[in-house]
């Protein structure tokens, strides 16, 4: 049983169709991050490059989802590809001395895969950060991270309730993790 | 579990196509080899093609036959096996596995088999050989007079004894079940 389609045949492809739940996931991300569709179905871009304010880890940060691709899949697993930027506002004093600098201090600028495993929705999706940003860390446990750049976004098994939680909560948890890691470890 | 057979809707004139199976297979083989066709065969091909083109636009079920014939026309032997065919067949068709093995004695009737798959939902791989002759014997290729071919493709799509459909069409089902194409999201 696939969570994202009513198609029950042997091999699913996007042409077989998505269900309403999947569509609601896409539209909720689209609306939350102010995305617009491109000519390619399943690929969306930030409407105006506008930073979306968030409060994460008790801090005011801004987030842009530059690119949102929901067309990807691996066998029966849906994969969202996100390009996320997270930033804090620079100190006004800092800007006073260097007006050329952007007011935003970008603390995260990476591609992230959201992988909906076979256990979804009973288990949350996995967030995997691409690139070598975290390649050299020691002690995955301290970093709340799994091997391969997968964030540990849920504190324990009760943290994700399939009846209550949705994709936006998971994305929010991932953003929270990003901010936490930055302030904890400096990157 | 059994291999169930389904028939297309019949209304108006009935056009049997290769009802004994053999001529159709021979024709497919000829086309595959680019052999010259007899006038009768050419007529059959000419008669089939517009129907298939029309039906292939009418949803999954029509596509099945289209695909089945395409495979017959372009391939032979075991190479027809599975993915391409299975991929395009009914979403409700229970699959009989990636390595669909055609019993040796049926190899020569491959073309018919392919079409037979299109018409049947085979639930149990082990029973396939047992039911294939029955399937083959039960393939009245019939079209209605508007070329509006509608095949039954799942168990619940069975045509009732009075000739009525027991269930809505695939296209309706897709719409009602909320299946959305990527460009509709």
Short mmCIF file of N, CA and C in Angstrom, two decimals, chain A residues 17-178:
data_model
loop_
_atom_site.label_atom_id
_atom_site.label_comp_id
_atom_site.label_asym_id
_atom_site.label_seq_id
_atom_site.Cartn_x
_atom_site.Cartn_y
_atom_site.Cartn_z
N UNK A 17 -0.38 8.65 -11.09
CA UNK A 17 -1.16 9.57 -10.29
C UNK A 17 -0.80 9.58 -8.81
N UNK A 18 -1.09 10.73 -8.21
CA UNK A 18 -0.89 10.92 -6.78
C UNK A 18 -2.25 11.06 -6.11
N UNK A 19 -2.29 10.81 -4.85
CA UNK A 19 -3.58 10.97 -4.15
C UNK A 19 -3.67 12.35 -3.49
N UNK A 20 -4.80 12.54 -2.83
CA UNK A 20 -5.05 13.84 -2.22
C UNK A 20 -4.07 14.15 -1.09
N UNK A 21 -3.68 13.11 -0.37
CA UNK A 21 -2.75 13.33 0.74
C UNK A 21 -1.43 13.89 0.22
N UNK A 22 -0.94 13.26 -0.82
CA UNK A 22 0.31 13.74 -1.40
C UNK A 22 0.15 15.18 -1.87
N UNK A 23 -0.95 15.42 -2.56
CA UNK A 23 -1.19 16.78 -3.07
C UNK A 23 -1.24 17.78 -1.93
N UNK A 24 -1.82 17.36 -0.80
CA UNK A 24 -1.91 18.30 0.33
C UNK A 24 -0.52 18.58 0.89
N UNK A 25 0.36 17.60 0.85
CA UNK A 25 1.73 17.83 1.31
C UNK A 25 2.43 18.85 0.42
N UNK A 26 2.26 18.65 -0.86
CA UNK A 26 2.91 19.57 -1.80
C UNK A 26 2.36 20.98 -1.63
N UNK A 27 1.05 21.08 -1.56
CA UNK A 27 0.48 22.42 -1.49
C UNK A 27 0.79 23.09 -0.16
N UNK A 28 0.90 22.30 0.90
CA UNK A 28 1.22 22.94 2.18
C UNK A 28 2.64 23.51 2.16
N UNK A 29 3.55 22.79 1.55
CA UNK A 29 4.92 23.35 1.43
C UNK A 29 4.91 24.55 0.49
N UNK A 30 4.18 24.41 -0.59
CA UNK A 30 4.11 25.51 -1.57
C UNK A 30 3.61 26.78 -0.91
N UNK A 31 2.57 26.65 -0.12
CA UNK A 31 1.98 27.84 0.48
C UNK A 31 2.85 28.39 1.61
N UNK A 32 3.36 27.48 2.41
CA UNK A 32 4.16 27.93 3.55
C UNK A 32 5.41 28.67 3.10
N UNK A 33 6.06 28.14 2.08
CA UNK A 33 7.32 28.75 1.63
C UNK A 33 7.14 29.66 0.43
N UNK A 34 5.91 29.93 0.07
CA UNK A 34 5.61 30.84 -1.04
C UNK A 34 6.32 30.41 -2.32
N UNK A 35 6.03 29.23 -2.73
CA UNK A 35 6.65 28.69 -3.94
C UNK A 35 5.72 28.90 -5.12
N UNK A 36 6.30 28.84 -6.29
CA UNK A 36 5.46 28.86 -7.49
C UNK A 36 5.89 27.69 -8.39
N UNK A 37 4.93 27.24 -9.16
CA UNK A 37 5.22 26.13 -10.06
C UNK A 37 6.11 26.61 -11.21
N UNK A 38 6.89 25.73 -11.75
CA UNK A 38 7.64 26.04 -12.97
C UNK A 38 6.97 25.29 -14.12
N UNK A 39 7.59 25.37 -15.26
CA UNK A 39 7.03 24.64 -16.41
C UNK A 39 7.17 23.14 -16.26
N UNK A 40 8.05 22.74 -15.39
CA UNK A 40 8.26 21.30 -15.19
C UNK A 40 7.39 20.85 -14.02
N UNK A 41 6.43 19.97 -14.25
CA UNK A 41 5.62 19.50 -13.12
C UNK A 41 6.50 18.84 -12.07
N UNK A 42 6.29 19.23 -10.84
CA UNK A 42 7.07 18.64 -9.78
C UNK A 42 8.29 19.43 -9.41
N UNK A 43 8.51 20.56 -10.07
CA UNK A 43 9.63 21.44 -9.74
C UNK A 43 9.07 22.83 -9.45
N UNK A 44 9.39 23.35 -8.27
CA UNK A 44 8.86 24.65 -7.89
C UNK A 44 9.98 25.54 -7.38
N UNK A 45 9.78 26.83 -7.53
CA UNK A 45 10.81 27.78 -7.10
C UNK A 45 10.21 28.80 -6.16
N UNK A 46 11.09 29.42 -5.41
CA UNK A 46 10.64 30.48 -4.51
C UNK A 46 10.05 31.61 -5.34
N UNK A 47 8.93 32.13 -4.90
CA UNK A 47 8.22 33.12 -5.70
C UNK A 47 9.06 34.38 -5.91
N UNK A 48 9.57 34.91 -4.84
CA UNK A 48 10.25 36.21 -4.98
C UNK A 48 11.58 36.25 -4.24
N UNK A 49 12.02 35.13 -3.81
CA UNK A 49 13.25 35.13 -3.03
C UNK A 49 13.05 35.78 -1.67
N UNK A 50 11.84 35.73 -1.20
CA UNK A 50 11.50 36.39 0.06
C UNK A 50 11.84 35.48 1.24
N UNK A 51 12.50 36.04 2.22
CA UNK A 51 12.81 35.26 3.42
C UNK A 51 11.55 35.07 4.25
N UNK A 52 11.34 33.85 4.71
CA UNK A 52 10.15 33.57 5.52
C UNK A 52 10.61 33.51 6.98
N UNK A 53 10.04 34.38 7.82
CA UNK A 53 10.49 34.38 9.22
C UNK A 53 10.05 33.13 9.98
N UNK A 54 10.93 32.60 10.78
CA UNK A 54 10.63 31.45 11.62
C UNK A 54 11.20 31.72 13.01
N UNK A 55 10.64 31.09 13.97
CA UNK A 55 11.26 31.10 15.30
C UNK A 55 11.67 29.65 15.58
N UNK A 56 12.98 29.44 15.64
CA UNK A 56 13.49 28.10 15.83
C UNK A 56 14.51 28.13 16.96
N UNK A 57 14.41 27.20 17.85
CA UNK A 57 15.30 27.17 19.00
C UNK A 57 15.24 28.49 19.76
N UNK A 58 14.07 29.08 19.75
CA UNK A 58 13.90 30.34 20.48
C UNK A 58 14.55 31.53 19.79
N UNK A 59 15.01 31.36 18.58
CA UNK A 59 15.68 32.46 17.87
C UNK A 59 14.88 32.83 16.63
N UNK A 60 14.99 34.10 16.28
CA UNK A 60 14.36 34.54 15.04
C UNK A 60 15.31 34.24 13.89
N UNK A 61 14.88 33.46 13.00
CA UNK A 61 15.69 33.16 11.81
C UNK A 61 14.79 33.33 10.58
N UNK A 62 15.42 33.32 9.44
CA UNK A 62 14.67 33.43 8.19
C UNK A 62 15.04 32.25 7.30
N UNK A 63 14.07 31.82 6.56
CA UNK A 63 14.28 30.63 5.74
C UNK A 63 13.78 30.92 4.33
N UNK A 64 14.55 30.45 3.39
CA UNK A 64 14.08 30.45 2.00
C UNK A 64 14.18 29.02 1.47
N UNK A 65 13.11 28.60 0.87
CA UNK A 65 13.18 27.35 0.12
C UNK A 65 13.37 27.78 -1.33
N UNK A 66 14.61 27.71 -1.79
CA UNK A 66 14.89 28.19 -3.15
C UNK A 66 14.25 27.29 -4.19
N UNK A 67 14.28 26.03 -3.92
CA UNK A 67 13.83 25.08 -4.93
C UNK A 67 13.16 23.90 -4.23
N UNK A 68 12.09 23.47 -4.77
CA UNK A 68 11.33 22.36 -4.19
C UNK A 68 10.96 21.41 -5.32
N UNK A 69 11.53 20.23 -5.27
CA UNK A 69 11.24 19.24 -6.31
C UNK A 69 10.55 18.05 -5.66
N UNK A 70 9.34 17.81 -6.08
CA UNK A 70 8.61 16.68 -5.48
C UNK A 70 8.37 15.57 -6.49
N UNK A 71 9.02 15.65 -7.62
CA UNK A 71 8.76 14.67 -8.69
C UNK A 71 9.59 13.40 -8.52
N UNK A 72 10.52 13.41 -7.58
CA UNK A 72 11.46 12.29 -7.52
C UNK A 72 10.90 11.09 -6.76
N UNK A 73 11.38 9.94 -7.15
CA UNK A 73 11.01 8.73 -6.44
C UNK A 73 12.07 7.68 -6.69
N UNK A 74 12.23 6.82 -5.73
CA UNK A 74 13.14 5.69 -5.88
C UNK A 74 12.32 4.46 -5.58
N UNK A 75 12.12 3.65 -6.55
CA UNK A 75 11.18 2.52 -6.42
C UNK A 75 9.85 3.06 -5.89
N UNK A 76 9.49 2.63 -4.71
CA UNK A 76 8.21 3.08 -4.17
C UNK A 76 8.38 4.15 -3.10
N UNK A 77 9.53 4.76 -3.08
CA UNK A 77 9.77 5.80 -2.07
C UNK A 77 9.73 7.17 -2.75
N UNK A 78 8.93 8.02 -2.17
CA UNK A 78 8.88 9.40 -2.65
C UNK A 78 10.05 10.15 -2.04
N UNK A 79 10.68 10.98 -2.84
CA UNK A 79 11.78 11.80 -2.35
C UNK A 79 11.52 13.25 -2.75
N UNK A 80 11.52 14.13 -1.77
CA UNK A 80 11.46 15.55 -2.05
C UNK A 80 12.90 16.06 -2.03
N UNK A 81 13.24 16.89 -2.99
CA UNK A 81 14.55 17.54 -2.98
C UNK A 81 14.33 19.02 -2.70
N UNK A 82 14.98 19.49 -1.65
CA UNK A 82 14.81 20.89 -1.25
C UNK A 82 16.16 21.58 -1.32
N UNK A 83 16.16 22.81 -1.75
CA UNK A 83 17.36 23.62 -1.51
C UNK A 83 16.97 24.67 -0.49
N UNK A 84 17.56 24.53 0.67
CA UNK A 84 17.17 25.38 1.80
C UNK A 84 18.28 26.36 2.15
N UNK A 85 17.85 27.56 2.45
CA UNK A 85 18.77 28.51 3.07
C UNK A 85 18.16 28.99 4.37
N UNK A 86 18.99 29.01 5.37
CA UNK A 86 18.56 29.52 6.68
C UNK A 86 19.50 30.65 7.05
N UNK A 87 18.95 31.72 7.55
CA UNK A 87 19.80 32.89 7.85
C UNK A 87 19.34 33.58 9.13
N UNK A 88 20.28 34.27 9.72
CA UNK A 88 19.94 35.17 10.82
C UNK A 88 20.22 36.59 10.34
N UNK A 89 19.65 37.55 11.02
CA UNK A 89 19.92 38.94 10.64
C UNK A 89 21.23 39.39 11.26
N UNK A 90 22.01 40.08 10.46
CA UNK A 90 23.27 40.57 11.00
C UNK A 90 23.01 41.71 11.99
N UNK A 91 23.95 41.81 12.88
CA UNK A 91 23.91 42.89 13.86
C UNK A 91 24.00 44.25 13.15
N UNK A 92 23.21 45.20 13.61
CA UNK A 92 23.20 46.51 12.94
C UNK A 92 24.56 47.19 13.01
N UNK A 93 25.28 46.92 14.08
CA UNK A 93 26.61 47.53 14.24
C UNK A 93 27.57 47.01 13.18
N UNK A 94 27.45 45.71 12.93
CA UNK A 94 28.29 45.07 11.92
C UNK A 94 28.04 45.73 10.57
N UNK A 95 26.78 45.97 10.29
CA UNK A 95 26.42 46.53 8.99
C UNK A 95 26.84 48.00 8.89
N UNK A 96 26.90 48.63 10.00
CA UNK A 96 27.31 50.02 10.00
C UNK A 96 28.72 50.17 9.43
N UNK A 97 29.54 49.19 9.73
CA UNK A 97 30.92 49.25 9.26
C UNK A 97 31.09 48.70 7.84
N UNK A 98 30.21 47.86 7.43
CA UNK A 98 30.35 47.27 6.09
C UNK A 98 28.98 47.20 5.44
N UNK A 99 28.62 48.24 4.77
CA UNK A 99 27.28 48.32 4.21
C UNK A 99 27.11 47.45 2.97
N UNK A 100 28.22 46.98 2.45
CA UNK A 100 28.10 46.11 1.27
C UNK A 100 27.58 44.73 1.65
N UNK A 101 27.75 44.41 2.88
CA UNK A 101 27.38 43.06 3.31
C UNK A 101 25.87 42.91 3.37
N UNK A 102 25.43 41.74 2.98
CA UNK A 102 23.99 41.46 3.05
C UNK A 102 23.53 41.52 4.51
N UNK A 103 22.32 41.99 4.71
CA UNK A 103 21.83 42.01 6.10
C UNK A 103 21.62 40.61 6.65
N UNK A 104 21.62 39.62 5.78
CA UNK A 104 21.35 38.27 6.25
C UNK A 104 22.66 37.48 6.38
N UNK A 105 22.79 36.83 7.47
CA UNK A 105 23.94 35.97 7.70
C UNK A 105 23.49 34.53 7.45
N UNK A 106 23.86 34.01 6.30
CA UNK A 106 23.35 32.68 5.92
C UNK A 106 24.11 31.61 6.70
N UNK A 107 23.39 30.83 7.46
CA UNK A 107 24.04 29.80 8.27
C UNK A 107 23.86 28.40 7.67
N UNK A 108 23.03 28.31 6.69
CA UNK A 108 22.81 27.00 6.08
C UNK A 108 22.38 27.23 4.64
N UNK A 109 23.04 26.55 3.72
CA UNK A 109 22.73 26.74 2.30
C UNK A 109 23.03 25.41 1.61
N UNK A 110 22.10 24.51 1.69
CA UNK A 110 22.39 23.13 1.27
C UNK A 110 21.18 22.50 0.58
N UNK A 111 21.49 21.45 -0.17
CA UNK A 111 20.42 20.59 -0.69
C UNK A 111 20.07 19.54 0.37
N UNK A 112 18.81 19.36 0.54
CA UNK A 112 18.33 18.39 1.53
C UNK A 112 17.33 17.46 0.84
N UNK A 113 17.48 16.19 1.07
CA UNK A 113 16.49 15.24 0.55
C UNK A 113 15.55 14.84 1.68
N UNK A 114 14.30 14.82 1.36
CA UNK A 114 13.30 14.31 2.30
C UNK A 114 12.86 12.96 1.74
N UNK A 115 13.19 11.93 2.47
CA UNK A 115 12.93 10.58 1.95
C UNK A 115 11.79 9.96 2.74
N UNK A 116 10.76 9.64 2.04
CA UNK A 116 9.61 9.01 2.68
C UNK A 116 9.80 7.49 2.56
N UNK A 117 10.19 6.90 3.64
CA UNK A 117 10.53 5.49 3.58
C UNK A 117 9.26 4.64 3.53
N UNK A 118 9.47 3.34 3.44
CA UNK A 118 8.32 2.43 3.39
C UNK A 118 7.46 2.53 4.65
N UNK A 119 8.08 2.97 5.74
CA UNK A 119 7.34 3.05 7.01
C UNK A 119 6.51 4.31 7.14
N UNK A 120 6.69 5.23 6.24
CA UNK A 120 5.90 6.44 6.30
C UNK A 120 4.43 6.09 6.02
N UNK A 121 3.45 6.63 6.71
CA UNK A 121 3.54 7.72 7.68
C UNK A 121 3.68 7.27 9.14
N UNK A 122 3.81 5.98 9.39
CA UNK A 122 3.96 5.61 10.80
C UNK A 122 5.31 6.09 11.35
N UNK A 123 6.29 6.22 10.46
CA UNK A 123 7.57 6.81 10.86
C UNK A 123 7.74 8.14 10.11
N UNK A 124 8.43 9.09 10.71
CA UNK A 124 8.60 10.37 10.00
C UNK A 124 9.51 10.20 8.79
N UNK A 125 9.45 11.13 7.86
CA UNK A 125 10.39 11.06 6.74
C UNK A 125 11.82 11.33 7.21
N UNK A 126 12.76 10.87 6.44
CA UNK A 126 14.17 11.12 6.77
C UNK A 126 14.65 12.36 6.03
N UNK A 127 15.48 13.13 6.73
CA UNK A 127 16.06 14.32 6.12
C UNK A 127 17.55 14.10 5.96
N UNK A 128 17.97 14.09 4.73
CA UNK A 128 19.38 13.82 4.45
C UNK A 128 20.00 15.06 3.82
N UNK A 129 21.06 15.53 4.43
CA UNK A 129 21.74 16.72 3.91
C UNK A 129 22.79 16.27 2.91
N UNK A 130 22.72 16.79 1.72
CA UNK A 130 23.70 16.41 0.71
C UNK A 130 24.97 17.25 0.88
N UNK A 131 26.04 16.77 0.29
CA UNK A 131 27.30 17.50 0.38
C UNK A 131 28.11 17.07 1.58
N UNK A 132 29.25 17.73 1.73
CA UNK A 132 30.18 17.27 2.77
C UNK A 132 30.21 18.19 3.99
N UNK A 133 29.17 18.93 4.16
CA UNK A 133 29.13 19.87 5.29
C UNK A 133 29.39 19.15 6.62
N UNK A 134 28.84 18.00 6.77
CA UNK A 134 28.99 17.28 8.04
C UNK A 134 29.85 16.03 7.89
N UNK A 135 30.67 16.02 6.84
CA UNK A 135 31.42 14.80 6.54
C UNK A 135 32.43 14.45 7.62
N UNK A 136 32.98 15.45 8.25
CA UNK A 136 34.10 15.19 9.15
C UNK A 136 33.75 15.21 10.62
N UNK A 137 32.51 15.11 10.90
CA UNK A 137 32.17 15.19 12.32
C UNK A 137 32.51 13.88 13.02
N UNK A 138 32.83 14.00 14.26
CA UNK A 138 33.07 12.83 15.10
C UNK A 138 31.95 12.74 16.12
N UNK A 139 31.48 11.57 16.31
CA UNK A 139 30.45 11.39 17.33
C UNK A 139 29.08 11.78 16.80
N UNK A 140 28.51 10.88 16.08
CA UNK A 140 27.20 11.18 15.50
C UNK A 140 26.14 11.42 16.58
N UNK A 141 26.32 10.73 17.69
CA UNK A 141 25.32 10.85 18.74
C UNK A 141 25.24 12.28 19.26
N UNK A 142 26.43 12.86 19.50
CA UNK A 142 26.44 14.23 20.01
C UNK A 142 25.86 15.21 18.99
N UNK A 143 26.04 14.85 17.75
CA UNK A 143 25.55 15.75 16.69
C UNK A 143 24.09 15.46 16.33
N UNK A 144 23.52 14.50 17.01
CA UNK A 144 22.14 14.10 16.69
C UNK A 144 22.00 13.82 15.20
N UNK A 145 22.84 12.95 14.77
CA UNK A 145 22.92 12.71 13.34
C UNK A 145 23.15 11.23 13.08
N UNK A 146 22.62 10.77 11.97
CA UNK A 146 22.94 9.41 11.53
C UNK A 146 23.99 9.50 10.44
N UNK A 147 24.57 8.40 10.16
CA UNK A 147 25.58 8.39 9.10
C UNK A 147 24.95 8.79 7.77
N UNK A 148 25.78 9.38 6.92
CA UNK A 148 25.29 9.76 5.60
C UNK A 148 24.58 11.09 5.59
N UNK A 149 24.72 11.84 6.69
CA UNK A 149 24.11 13.18 6.69
C UNK A 149 22.63 13.19 6.98
N UNK A 150 22.15 12.12 7.63
CA UNK A 150 20.72 12.09 7.95
C UNK A 150 20.51 12.68 9.35
N UNK A 151 19.67 13.68 9.41
CA UNK A 151 19.41 14.33 10.70
C UNK A 151 18.54 13.46 11.57
N UNK A 152 18.80 13.54 12.87
CA UNK A 152 17.91 12.90 13.82
C UNK A 152 16.97 13.98 14.32
N UNK A 153 15.80 14.04 13.73
CA UNK A 153 14.93 15.19 14.01
C UNK A 153 13.92 14.91 15.09
N UNK A 154 13.74 13.65 15.44
CA UNK A 154 12.74 13.34 16.45
C UNK A 154 13.44 12.85 17.71
N UNK A 155 13.01 13.36 18.84
CA UNK A 155 13.69 13.02 20.08
C UNK A 155 13.45 11.55 20.46
N UNK A 156 12.25 11.10 20.31
CA UNK A 156 11.98 9.69 20.58
C UNK A 156 10.82 9.21 19.72
N UNK A 157 10.47 7.99 19.92
CA UNK A 157 9.50 7.40 19.00
C UNK A 157 8.11 8.02 19.14
N UNK A 158 7.85 8.66 20.30
CA UNK A 158 6.54 9.27 20.47
C UNK A 158 6.45 10.66 19.83
N UNK A 159 7.59 11.10 19.35
CA UNK A 159 7.64 12.47 18.86
C UNK A 159 6.89 12.65 17.55
N UNK A 160 6.68 11.60 16.87
CA UNK A 160 5.99 11.67 15.58
C UNK A 160 4.69 10.90 15.69
N UNK A 161 3.62 11.60 15.47
CA UNK A 161 2.30 10.97 15.52
C UNK A 161 1.67 11.10 14.13
N UNK A 162 1.55 9.99 13.44
CA UNK A 162 1.05 10.09 12.05
C UNK A 162 -0.33 10.71 11.95
N UNK A 163 -1.11 10.61 13.02
CA UNK A 163 -2.44 11.22 12.95
C UNK A 163 -2.39 12.73 13.14
N UNK A 164 -1.38 13.16 13.82
CA UNK A 164 -1.30 14.57 14.16
C UNK A 164 -0.35 15.32 13.23
N UNK A 165 0.75 14.67 12.88
CA UNK A 165 1.84 15.37 12.22
C UNK A 165 1.76 15.26 10.70
N UNK A 166 2.34 16.26 10.08
CA UNK A 166 2.37 16.25 8.63
C UNK A 166 3.73 16.71 8.15
N UNK A 167 3.83 16.92 6.88
CA UNK A 167 5.13 17.22 6.30
C UNK A 167 5.70 18.53 6.83
N UNK A 168 4.82 19.49 7.07
CA UNK A 168 5.35 20.78 7.53
C UNK A 168 5.96 20.66 8.92
N UNK A 169 5.36 19.82 9.74
CA UNK A 169 5.95 19.63 11.07
C UNK A 169 7.33 18.99 10.93
N UNK A 170 7.44 18.05 10.00
CA UNK A 170 8.73 17.39 9.81
C UNK A 170 9.77 18.38 9.27
N UNK A 171 9.35 19.21 8.32
CA UNK A 171 10.28 20.21 7.77
C UNK A 171 10.69 21.18 8.87
N UNK A 172 9.73 21.55 9.69
CA UNK A 172 10.03 22.45 10.79
C UNK A 172 11.02 21.83 11.77
N UNK A 173 10.83 20.55 12.02
CA UNK A 173 11.75 19.86 12.92
C UNK A 173 13.16 19.82 12.31
N UNK A 174 13.22 19.65 11.00
CA UNK A 174 14.54 19.63 10.35
C UNK A 174 15.19 21.01 10.43
N UNK A 175 14.40 22.05 10.21
CA UNK A 175 14.94 23.41 10.32
C UNK A 175 15.42 23.68 11.74
N UNK A 176 14.65 23.19 12.69
CA UNK A 176 15.01 23.33 14.08
C UNK A 176 16.36 22.67 14.35
N UNK A 177 16.51 21.50 13.77
CA UNK A 177 17.77 20.77 13.94
C UNK A 177 18.92 21.57 13.35
N UNK A 178 18.71 22.15 12.19
CA UNK A 178 19.76 22.92 11.51
C UNK A 178 20.21 24.09 12.40
#
